[in-house]
Coordinates of C-alpha atoms in Angstrom, one line a residue:
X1 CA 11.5 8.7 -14.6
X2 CA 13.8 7.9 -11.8
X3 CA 17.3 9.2 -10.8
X4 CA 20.0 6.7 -12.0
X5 CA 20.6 3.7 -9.7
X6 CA 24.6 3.9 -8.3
X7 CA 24.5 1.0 -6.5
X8 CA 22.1 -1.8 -5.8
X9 CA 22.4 -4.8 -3.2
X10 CA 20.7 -7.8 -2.6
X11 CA 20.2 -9.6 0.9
X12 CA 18.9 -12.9 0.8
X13 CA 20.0 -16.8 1.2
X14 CA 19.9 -19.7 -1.0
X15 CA 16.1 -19.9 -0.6
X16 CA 13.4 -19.7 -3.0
X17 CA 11.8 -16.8 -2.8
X18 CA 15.7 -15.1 -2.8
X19 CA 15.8 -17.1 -6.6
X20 CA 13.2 -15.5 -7.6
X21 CA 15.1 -11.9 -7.2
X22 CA 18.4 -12.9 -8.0
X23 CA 17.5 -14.8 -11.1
X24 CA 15.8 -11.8 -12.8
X25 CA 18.7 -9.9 -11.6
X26 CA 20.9 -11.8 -13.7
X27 CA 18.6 -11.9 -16.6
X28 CA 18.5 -8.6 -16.7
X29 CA 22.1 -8.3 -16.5
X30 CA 22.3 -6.1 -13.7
X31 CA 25.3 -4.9 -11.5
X32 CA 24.3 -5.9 -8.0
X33 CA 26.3 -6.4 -4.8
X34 CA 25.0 -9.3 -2.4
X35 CA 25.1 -10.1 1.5
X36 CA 23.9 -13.6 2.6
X37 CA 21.3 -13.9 5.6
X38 CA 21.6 -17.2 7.0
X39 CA 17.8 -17.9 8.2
X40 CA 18.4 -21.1 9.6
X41 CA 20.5 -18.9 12.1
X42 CA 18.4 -16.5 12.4
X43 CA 19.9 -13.8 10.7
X44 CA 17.1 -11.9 9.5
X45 CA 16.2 -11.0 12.9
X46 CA 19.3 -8.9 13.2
X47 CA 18.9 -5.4 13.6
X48 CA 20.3 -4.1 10.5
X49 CA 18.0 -6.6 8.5
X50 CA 15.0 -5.2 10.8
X51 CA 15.9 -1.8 9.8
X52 CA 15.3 -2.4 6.0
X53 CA 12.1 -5.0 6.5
X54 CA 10.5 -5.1 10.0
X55 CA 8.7 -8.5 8.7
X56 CA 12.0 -9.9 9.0
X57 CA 12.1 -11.3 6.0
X58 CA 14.4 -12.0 2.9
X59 CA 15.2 -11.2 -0.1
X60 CA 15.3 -7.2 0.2
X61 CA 16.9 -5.2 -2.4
X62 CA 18.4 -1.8 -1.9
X63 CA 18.9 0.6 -4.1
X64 CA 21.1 4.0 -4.3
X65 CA 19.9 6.9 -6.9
X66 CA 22.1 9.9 -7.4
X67 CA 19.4 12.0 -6.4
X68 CA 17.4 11.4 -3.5
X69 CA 17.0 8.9 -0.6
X70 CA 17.7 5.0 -1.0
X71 CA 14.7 3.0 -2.3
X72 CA 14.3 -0.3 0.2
X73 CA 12.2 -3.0 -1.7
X74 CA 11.2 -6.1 0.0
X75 CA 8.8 -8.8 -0.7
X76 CA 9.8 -10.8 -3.9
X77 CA 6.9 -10.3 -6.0
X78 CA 6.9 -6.3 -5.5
X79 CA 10.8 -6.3 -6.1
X80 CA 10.2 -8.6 -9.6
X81 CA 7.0 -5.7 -10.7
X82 CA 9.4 -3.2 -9.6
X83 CA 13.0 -4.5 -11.7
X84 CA 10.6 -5.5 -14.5
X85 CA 8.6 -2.1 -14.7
X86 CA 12.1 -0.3 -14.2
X87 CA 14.0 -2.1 -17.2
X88 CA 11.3 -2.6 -19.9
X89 CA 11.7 -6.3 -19.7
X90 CA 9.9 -9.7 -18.7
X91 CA 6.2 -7.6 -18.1
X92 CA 4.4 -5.5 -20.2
X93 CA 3.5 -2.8 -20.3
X94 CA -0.6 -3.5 -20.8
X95 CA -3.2 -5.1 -22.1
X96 CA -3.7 -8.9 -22.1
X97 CA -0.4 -9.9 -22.2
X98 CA 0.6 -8.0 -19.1
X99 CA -2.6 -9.1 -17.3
X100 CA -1.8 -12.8 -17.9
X101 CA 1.5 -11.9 -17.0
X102 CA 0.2 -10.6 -13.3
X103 CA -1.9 -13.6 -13.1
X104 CA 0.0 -16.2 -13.4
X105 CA 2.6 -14.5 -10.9
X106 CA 0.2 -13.8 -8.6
X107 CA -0.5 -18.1 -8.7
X108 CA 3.1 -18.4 -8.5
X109 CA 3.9 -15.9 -5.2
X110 CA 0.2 -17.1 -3.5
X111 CA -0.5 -20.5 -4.5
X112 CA 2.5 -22.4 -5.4
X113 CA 5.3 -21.2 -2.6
X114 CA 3.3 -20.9 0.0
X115 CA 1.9 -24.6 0.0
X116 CA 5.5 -26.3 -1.4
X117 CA 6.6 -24.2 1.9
X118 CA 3.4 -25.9 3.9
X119 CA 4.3 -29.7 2.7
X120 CA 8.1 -29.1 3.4
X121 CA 6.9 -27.9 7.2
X122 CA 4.4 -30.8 7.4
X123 CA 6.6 -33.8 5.7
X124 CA 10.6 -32.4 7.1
X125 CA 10.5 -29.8 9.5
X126 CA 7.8 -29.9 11.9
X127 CA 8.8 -32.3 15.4
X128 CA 5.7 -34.0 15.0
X129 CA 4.1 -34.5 12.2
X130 CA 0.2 -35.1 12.0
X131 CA -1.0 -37.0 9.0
X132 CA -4.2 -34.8 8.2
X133 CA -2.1 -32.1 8.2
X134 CA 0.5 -33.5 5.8
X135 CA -2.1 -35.1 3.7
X136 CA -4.1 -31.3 3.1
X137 CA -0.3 -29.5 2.2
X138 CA 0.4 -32.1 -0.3
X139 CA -3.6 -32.1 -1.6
X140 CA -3.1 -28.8 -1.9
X141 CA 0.2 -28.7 -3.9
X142 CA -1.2 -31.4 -6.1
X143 CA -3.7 -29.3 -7.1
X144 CA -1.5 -26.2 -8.1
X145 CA 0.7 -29.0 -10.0
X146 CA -2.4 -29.8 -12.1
X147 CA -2.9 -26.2 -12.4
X148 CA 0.4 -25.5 -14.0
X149 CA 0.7 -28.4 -15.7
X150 CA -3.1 -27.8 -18.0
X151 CA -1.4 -24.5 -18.3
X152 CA 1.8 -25.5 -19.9
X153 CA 0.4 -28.2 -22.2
X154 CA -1.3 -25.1 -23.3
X155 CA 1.7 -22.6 -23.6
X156 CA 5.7 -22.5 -23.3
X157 CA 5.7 -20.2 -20.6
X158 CA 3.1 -19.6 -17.8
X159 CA 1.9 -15.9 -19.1
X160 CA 1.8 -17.3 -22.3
X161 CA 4.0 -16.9 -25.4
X162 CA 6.7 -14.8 -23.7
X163 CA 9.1 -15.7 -20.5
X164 CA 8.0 -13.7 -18.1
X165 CA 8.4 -13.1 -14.2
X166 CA 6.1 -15.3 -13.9
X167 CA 7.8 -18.0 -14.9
X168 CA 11.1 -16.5 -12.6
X169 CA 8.8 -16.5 -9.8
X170 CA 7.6 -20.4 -10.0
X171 CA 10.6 -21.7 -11.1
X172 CA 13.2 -21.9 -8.0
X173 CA 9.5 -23.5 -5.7
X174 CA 9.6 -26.2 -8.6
X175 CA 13.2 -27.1 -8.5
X176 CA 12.1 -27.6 -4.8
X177 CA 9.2 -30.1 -5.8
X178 CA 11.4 -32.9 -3.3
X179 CA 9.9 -30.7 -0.3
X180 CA 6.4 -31.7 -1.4
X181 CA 7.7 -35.4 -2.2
X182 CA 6.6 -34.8 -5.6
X183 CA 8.3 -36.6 -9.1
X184 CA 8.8 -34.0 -11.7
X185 CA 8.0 -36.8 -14.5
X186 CA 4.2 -36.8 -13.1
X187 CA 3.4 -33.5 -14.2
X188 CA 5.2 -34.0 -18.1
X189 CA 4.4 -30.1 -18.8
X190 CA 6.2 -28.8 -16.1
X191 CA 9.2 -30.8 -16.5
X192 CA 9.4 -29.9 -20.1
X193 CA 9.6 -26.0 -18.5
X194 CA 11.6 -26.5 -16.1
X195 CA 14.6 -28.2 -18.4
X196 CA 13.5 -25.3 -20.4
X197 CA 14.7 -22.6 -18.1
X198 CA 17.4 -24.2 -16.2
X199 CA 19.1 -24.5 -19.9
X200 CA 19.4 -20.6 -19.4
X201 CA 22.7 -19.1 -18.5
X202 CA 21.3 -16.4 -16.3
X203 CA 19.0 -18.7 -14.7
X204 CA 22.1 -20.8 -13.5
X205 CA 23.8 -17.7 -12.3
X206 CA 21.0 -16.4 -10.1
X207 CA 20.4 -19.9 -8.3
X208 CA 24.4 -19.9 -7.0
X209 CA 23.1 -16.6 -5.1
X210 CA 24.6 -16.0 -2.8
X211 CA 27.8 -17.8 -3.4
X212 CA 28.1 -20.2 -0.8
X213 CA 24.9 -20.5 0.7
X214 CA 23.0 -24.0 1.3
X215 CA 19.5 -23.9 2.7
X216 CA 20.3 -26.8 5.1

């Protein structure tokens, strides 16, 4: 077992992948302190972000003990295993439950972010915009709609019976389903989900982090 946590903090912005962190934060009911990183300024290319992630990246969390160094965490599917492992909660502890559990994250923090994050690039962002490449992002978030769709005509929550970190991970890319010019009524199952979970208290909480921030 670990030392006790003192104090814990959260760097992120209204993004995503941030949601993820923040969410199970609030689920978990967790004391944390937050600083926003503004990446459409550039911010996590500051030095004092650099010094806790060298990718450059958001969200990190931080986290005091009483005994010992800090513990830096950053990549949001390490910091979900790590909050879940540490509190008992939203991942078990074995056998097939927890392995579905890993799976379906895994889809969520490999398949589903990165190509929503592709078709916004292709469709918004990029200066020029090349239909074959636009065509292949959105081809390719189609398919991980179908995915999770089958899966959730299947079960309530993507690991299965339970609510999971799974579910914490794919939820704040599918509330960005407009990047990928997508129509949550097309994919019934998921839309039944998602009203699901944004009819959670804590799940309203952790997408206001951090209090302010717009991802513009």
């Amino acid at each position: 077992m670990g030392s006790t946590v003192t104090r814990r903090h959260l760097y992120g912005w209204a993004t995503p992948n941030t949601h993820r962190v923040s969410v199970l934060l609030e689920e978990l009911g967790l004391d944390y302190g937050v600083t926003g990183v503004n990446i459409r300024r550039r911010e996590q290319f500051a030095p004092e972000i650099l010094a806790l992630n060298p990718f450059g990246k958001v969200p990190i969390l931080l986290e005091e003990h009483a005994e010992g160094p800090p513990l830096v965490l950053f990549e949001s599917g390490a910091i979900l295993i790590h909050l879940a492992e540490a509190h008992g909660r939203f991942l078990p502890v074995d056998g097939p439950e927890r392995a579905a559990t890993l799976a379906w994250l895994m889809v969520a923090l490999t398949g589903l972010g990165p190509v929503t994050g592709q078709a916004h690039h292709w469709t918004e962002l990029a200066p020029e915009k090349p239909e074959a490449a636009r065509a292949h992002a959105l081809a390719q978030v189609e398919r991980v709609y179908r995915l999770l769709d089958s899966r959730l005509g299947e079960v309530p929550y993507l690991a299965g019976a339970a609510y999971s970190i799974a579910d914490m991970a794919a939820l704040p890319w599918i509330g960005r389903h407009g990047w990928a010019e997508r129509r949550l009524e097309d994919t019934p199952n998921i839309a039944a989900w998602y009203e699901r979970l944004m009819a959670r208290p804590a799940v309203a909480r952790g997408l206001a982090v951090p209090k302010g921030a717009v991802l513009a």
